Amino acid sequence: MPGKVWFVGAGPGDPDLLTIKGRRLLEASGAILFAGSLVDKAATQFAPPGCEIRDSKDMTLDEMTAWLLDQTSRHGTVVRLQTGDPGLFGALIEMTRPLTAAGIDWAVVPGVSSAMAAVAAAGETLTLPEVTQTVILTRVAGRTPMPAGEDLELLASHHCTLCIYLSITLLGEVQRALRAAGWADDAPMLVVQKASWPGEEKIIRGTLADIKQKCQAEKVGSQAMIVASPTLGSADWDNLVRSKLYDPSFTHRFRRGLEKNSENNHG
């Protein structure tokens, strides 16, 4: 019987952010295909002796698919280790379609995305009551175009949290799009390079007006998450609307609110 291919999210860079399930699959794998510039430490640290490890950074998609197919004829567990989460900018379906056509079983193990790792590193939040309850994960058009209706200016017009992937070299275009959507020059911005990477993480805070200059001064030009959000800096705000879920007066199925208790006591 051919082996099974597991698409495992390696997380943002720190091997400790692999899920337990992902780590167990790596420890049991006969072959691992990984993106060497991002997750090589995770691959080599948990791979068993004798495991065949291949770096995919010099491979085309067809070559990666062929390698995975070949390894399923030799090993019961084959892992494609991808940065972040396999379902986000990961060419997942492009790799699984040939496997399905060949009758090879496959499954996905989710991973921590760099957006979550970036705001965690900075001690920020993606959402706040009565500020924004919406998060958009997107990118700026480069060699990969954006579908109609998904240009950054249009998405930014919602004035919610924007997590902008794969766009640090186009930070000037990000600034242009946000300004065109009505964001003020003093709107807070966050850039995190290599979020969670031990000893390599850089956190840069600025505004829409100066974030590009700050990133240039820090020589941040790759592997960086851009976050634009009205929630940034909220830890230092004088006034904050508190979550209804934890409000003493709020009743839900696990707790009766104080107001209702008071009514019952006087009833």
Short mmCIF file of C-alpha atoms in Angstrom, two decimals:
data_model
loop_
_atom_site.label_atom_id
_atom_site.label_comp_id
_atom_site.label_asym_id
_atom_site.label_seq_id
_atom_site.Cartn_x
_atom_site.Cartn_y
_atom_site.Cartn_z
CA MET A 1 0.00 0.00 0.00
CA PRO A 2 1.30 3.50 -0.80
CA GLY A 3 2.06 5.84 2.05
CA LYS A 4 0.13 8.88 3.15
CA VAL A 5 1.24 12.48 2.63
CA TRP A 6 0.75 14.90 5.50
CA PHE A 7 0.84 18.63 4.85
CA VAL A 8 2.05 19.96 8.18
CA GLY A 9 2.04 23.62 9.16
CA ALA A 10 5.43 24.35 10.73
CA GLY A 11 4.27 27.65 12.18
CA PRO A 12 6.10 30.97 11.87
CA GLY A 13 9.64 29.79 12.59
CA ASP A 14 10.09 28.74 16.21
CA PRO A 15 10.11 24.90 16.25
CA ASP A 16 8.32 24.97 19.59
CA LEU A 17 5.27 26.39 17.81
CA LEU A 18 4.75 23.18 15.87
CA THR A 19 1.60 21.42 17.00
CA ILE A 20 2.01 18.22 18.98
CA LYS A 21 0.38 16.31 16.12
CA GLY A 22 2.78 17.86 13.62
CA ARG A 23 5.79 16.97 15.72
CA ARG A 24 4.63 13.37 16.14
CA LEU A 25 4.24 13.03 12.39
CA LEU A 26 7.76 14.37 11.85
CA GLU A 27 9.11 11.90 14.39
CA ALA A 28 7.37 9.04 12.55
CA SER A 29 8.13 10.16 9.01
CA GLY A 30 10.19 8.33 6.45
CA ALA A 31 10.58 11.37 4.23
CA ILE A 32 10.22 15.13 4.75
CA LEU A 33 9.98 17.82 2.09
CA PHE A 34 10.51 21.24 3.63
CA ALA A 35 11.01 24.90 2.72
CA GLY A 36 14.62 25.24 3.79
CA SER A 37 14.80 29.00 4.28
CA LEU A 38 11.97 28.91 6.81
CA VAL A 39 11.59 25.60 8.61
CA ASP A 40 14.87 23.71 8.30
CA LYS A 41 15.51 23.61 12.05
CA ALA A 42 12.06 22.17 12.69
CA ALA A 43 12.60 19.49 10.06
CA THR A 44 16.00 18.33 11.22
CA GLN A 45 15.33 18.56 14.94
CA PHE A 46 12.44 16.12 15.01
CA ALA A 47 13.20 13.84 12.06
CA PRO A 48 14.13 10.24 13.00
CA PRO A 49 17.46 8.65 12.03
CA GLY A 50 17.45 7.53 8.42
CA CYS A 51 14.65 9.88 7.41
CA GLU A 52 15.07 11.23 3.87
CA ILE A 53 15.02 15.04 4.07
CA ARG A 54 14.74 17.23 0.98
CA ASP A 55 14.84 21.02 0.77
CA SER A 56 12.25 22.31 -1.70
CA LYS A 57 13.55 25.84 -2.20
CA ASP A 58 15.14 24.99 -5.56
CA MET A 59 12.25 22.84 -6.80
CA THR A 60 9.30 23.62 -9.05
CA LEU A 61 5.80 22.60 -8.03
CA ASP A 62 5.84 19.68 -10.45
CA GLU A 63 9.16 18.49 -9.02
CA MET A 64 7.80 18.67 -5.47
CA THR A 65 4.72 16.69 -6.42
CA ALA A 66 6.82 14.06 -8.18
CA TRP A 67 9.09 13.77 -5.13
CA LEU A 68 6.12 13.28 -2.80
CA LEU A 69 4.62 10.66 -5.09
CA ASP A 70 7.91 8.79 -5.28
CA GLN A 71 8.35 8.78 -1.51
CA THR A 72 4.88 7.31 -0.91
CA SER A 73 6.07 4.16 -2.67
CA ARG A 74 8.84 3.81 -0.06
CA HIS A 75 7.45 5.17 3.21
CA GLY A 76 4.19 4.96 5.11
CA THR A 77 4.39 8.55 6.37
CA VAL A 78 5.59 11.37 4.14
CA VAL A 79 5.53 14.98 5.38
CA ARG A 80 5.39 18.16 3.38
CA LEU A 81 6.45 20.72 6.01
CA GLN A 82 5.25 24.20 5.15
CA THR A 83 5.79 27.53 6.82
CA GLY A 84 2.83 28.95 8.74
CA ASP A 85 -0.39 27.17 7.83
CA PRO A 86 -0.61 25.05 4.67
CA GLY A 87 -3.94 26.56 3.68
CA LEU A 88 -2.69 30.15 3.54
CA PHE A 89 -0.51 31.14 0.55
CA GLY A 90 0.78 27.57 0.53
CA ALA A 91 -0.13 26.18 -2.94
CA LEU A 92 -1.92 23.39 -1.05
CA ILE A 93 -4.53 22.45 -3.63
CA GLU A 94 -1.98 22.59 -6.44
CA MET A 95 -0.05 19.83 -4.67
CA THR A 96 -2.98 17.73 -3.48
CA ARG A 97 -4.76 17.44 -6.84
CA PRO A 98 -2.02 15.23 -8.40
CA LEU A 99 -1.93 13.13 -5.23
CA THR A 100 -5.67 12.57 -5.39
CA ALA A 101 -5.44 11.75 -9.09
CA ALA A 102 -2.77 9.15 -8.28
CA GLY A 103 -4.88 7.61 -5.53
CA ILE A 104 -2.59 8.79 -2.72
CA ASP A 105 -4.18 9.58 0.62
CA TRP A 106 -3.32 12.95 2.17
CA ALA A 107 -4.33 15.15 5.09
CA VAL A 108 -3.55 18.58 6.52
CA VAL A 109 -2.29 19.54 9.99
CA PRO A 110 -2.84 23.27 10.59
CA GLY A 111 -0.10 25.56 11.83
CA VAL A 112 0.31 28.93 13.53
CA SER A 113 0.33 31.70 10.95
CA SER A 114 2.84 34.57 11.04
CA ALA A 115 0.00 37.06 11.53
CA MET A 116 -0.82 35.51 14.90
CA ALA A 117 2.85 35.20 15.79
CA ALA A 118 3.48 38.85 14.90
CA VAL A 119 0.75 40.31 17.10
CA ALA A 120 1.72 37.90 19.89
CA ALA A 121 5.32 39.07 19.73
CA ALA A 122 4.21 42.70 19.90
CA GLY A 123 1.65 42.13 22.66
CA GLU A 124 -1.16 43.41 20.45
CA THR A 125 -4.66 42.17 19.64
CA LEU A 126 -6.35 41.74 16.28
CA THR A 127 -9.83 42.63 17.55
CA LEU A 128 -11.38 44.89 20.18
CA PRO A 129 -15.02 45.48 21.15
CA GLU A 130 -16.49 48.50 19.37
CA VAL A 131 -13.18 49.11 17.55
CA THR A 132 -13.01 46.26 15.02
CA GLN A 133 -14.28 42.70 14.94
CA THR A 134 -12.91 41.91 11.50
CA VAL A 135 -9.50 40.70 10.35
CA ILE A 136 -8.45 40.60 6.70
CA LEU A 137 -5.52 38.40 5.68
CA THR A 138 -4.24 39.60 2.33
CA ARG A 139 -1.25 40.64 0.23
CA VAL A 140 -0.32 43.32 -2.27
CA ALA A 141 -0.32 42.48 -5.96
CA GLY A 142 3.17 41.76 -7.23
CA ARG A 143 4.11 39.08 -9.73
CA THR A 144 1.01 37.30 -8.41
CA PRO A 145 -1.97 39.50 -9.32
CA MET A 146 -4.95 40.06 -7.07
CA PRO A 147 -8.44 38.99 -8.18
CA ALA A 148 -10.91 41.71 -9.11
CA GLY A 149 -12.35 43.43 -6.04
CA GLU A 150 -9.46 42.44 -3.76
CA ASP A 151 -7.04 45.33 -4.23
CA LEU A 152 -5.67 46.65 -0.94
CA GLU A 153 -7.27 50.08 -1.27
CA LEU A 154 -10.74 48.50 -1.41
CA LEU A 155 -10.02 46.13 1.49
CA ALA A 156 -8.53 48.96 3.56
CA SER A 157 -11.71 50.99 3.15
CA HIS A 158 -13.27 48.78 5.83
CA HIS A 159 -10.83 50.28 8.40
CA CYS A 160 -10.54 46.97 10.20
CA THR A 161 -7.40 44.95 10.99
CA LEU A 162 -5.26 44.21 7.96
CA CYS A 163 -2.56 41.51 8.10
CA ILE A 164 -0.55 41.96 4.92
CA TYR A 165 1.62 39.04 3.85
CA LEU A 166 4.44 38.83 1.32
CA SER A 167 4.49 42.59 0.76
CA ILE A 168 7.35 44.12 2.74
CA THR A 169 9.20 45.04 -0.48
CA LEU A 170 6.03 46.86 -1.58
CA LEU A 171 5.56 48.86 1.62
CA GLY A 172 5.31 52.07 -0.41
CA GLU A 173 2.31 50.60 -2.25
CA VAL A 174 0.78 49.63 1.11
CA GLN A 175 1.13 53.23 2.27
CA ARG A 176 -0.44 54.54 -0.94
CA ALA A 177 -3.40 52.17 -0.73
CA LEU A 178 -4.14 52.93 2.92
CA ARG A 179 -3.96 56.69 2.35
CA ALA A 180 -6.30 56.37 -0.63
CA ALA A 181 -8.71 54.44 1.61
CA GLY A 182 -8.76 57.29 4.13
CA TRP A 183 -6.24 56.12 6.73
CA ALA A 184 -4.53 59.03 8.47
CA ASP A 185 -0.76 59.51 8.37
CA ASP A 186 -0.65 59.01 12.16
CA ALA A 187 -2.47 55.65 11.96
CA PRO A 188 -0.39 53.08 13.91
CA MET A 189 1.47 50.40 11.96
CA LEU A 190 3.34 47.29 13.02
CA VAL A 191 5.96 45.29 11.12
CA VAL A 192 7.42 42.10 12.57
CA GLN A 193 10.26 40.34 10.80
CA LYS A 194 10.80 36.64 11.50
CA ALA A 195 8.14 36.54 14.19
CA SER A 196 9.00 33.91 16.86
CA TRP A 197 12.48 33.14 15.43
CA PRO A 198 14.78 32.87 18.47
CA GLY A 199 17.34 35.66 18.36
CA GLU A 200 16.22 36.95 14.94
CA GLU A 201 12.84 38.55 15.53
CA LYS A 202 12.50 42.30 14.88
CA ILE A 203 9.50 44.36 16.01
CA ILE A 204 9.05 47.76 14.39
CA ARG A 205 6.31 50.14 15.46
CA GLY A 206 5.49 53.30 13.58
CA THR A 207 2.79 55.19 11.76
CA LEU A 208 1.54 55.12 8.22
CA ALA A 209 3.79 58.09 7.54
CA ASP A 210 7.07 56.72 8.85
CA ILE A 211 6.86 52.91 8.88
CA LYS A 212 8.71 52.54 5.56
CA GLN A 213 11.64 54.67 6.73
CA LYS A 214 11.82 52.77 10.02
CA CYS A 215 11.91 49.43 8.20
CA GLN A 216 14.62 50.69 5.88
CA ALA A 217 16.67 51.88 8.86
CA GLU A 218 16.37 48.40 10.39
CA LYS A 219 17.15 46.74 7.04
CA VAL A 220 13.90 44.82 7.06
CA GLY A 221 13.29 43.69 3.50
CA SER A 222 12.03 40.12 3.69
CA GLN A 223 10.05 37.63 5.81
CA ALA A 224 8.02 40.33 7.53
CA MET A 225 4.36 40.69 8.47
CA ILE A 226 2.71 44.11 8.06
CA VAL A 227 -0.20 44.88 10.39
CA ALA A 228 -2.40 47.95 10.07
CA SER A 229 -5.15 48.12 12.67
CA PRO A 230 -7.14 50.58 14.76
CA THR A 231 -6.41 48.25 17.72
CA LEU A 232 -2.65 48.87 17.73
CA GLY A 233 -1.40 50.50 20.91
CA SER A 234 -4.65 49.87 22.79
CA ALA A 235 -2.80 48.59 25.87
CA ASP A 236 -1.93 52.22 26.61
CA TRP A 237 -5.33 53.78 25.94
CA ASP A 238 -7.01 55.68 28.78
CA ASN A 239 -10.44 54.25 27.98
CA LEU A 240 -11.27 50.80 26.68
CA VAL A 241 -14.64 49.18 26.03
CA ARG A 242 -14.62 45.88 27.87
CA SER A 243 -15.76 42.59 26.39
CA LYS A 244 -19.42 41.78 27.05
CA LEU A 245 -18.55 38.11 27.60
CA TYR A 246 -16.77 38.92 30.87
CA ASP A 247 -19.01 41.80 31.98
CA PRO A 248 -20.53 41.00 35.43
CA SER A 249 -23.99 41.97 34.11
CA PHE A 250 -23.78 39.76 31.02
CA THR A 251 -25.68 36.47 31.18
CA HIS A 252 -24.70 33.46 29.10
CA ARG A 253 -25.21 29.72 29.42
CA PHE A 254 -22.31 29.29 31.86
CA ARG A 255 -22.97 32.28 34.12
CA ARG A 256 -25.96 34.31 35.29
CA GLY A 257 -25.41 38.06 35.16
CA LEU A 258 -25.57 40.21 38.29
CA GLU A 259 -28.55 42.20 37.04
CA LYS A 260 -30.63 39.07 36.68
CA ASN A 261 -29.48 37.81 40.09
CA SER A 262 -30.54 41.14 41.60
CA GLU A 263 -33.98 40.94 39.98
CA ASN A 264 -34.45 37.41 41.30
CA ASN A 265 -33.35 38.40 44.81
CA HIS A 266 -35.99 41.14 44.91
CA GLY A 267 -38.67 39.15 43.19
#
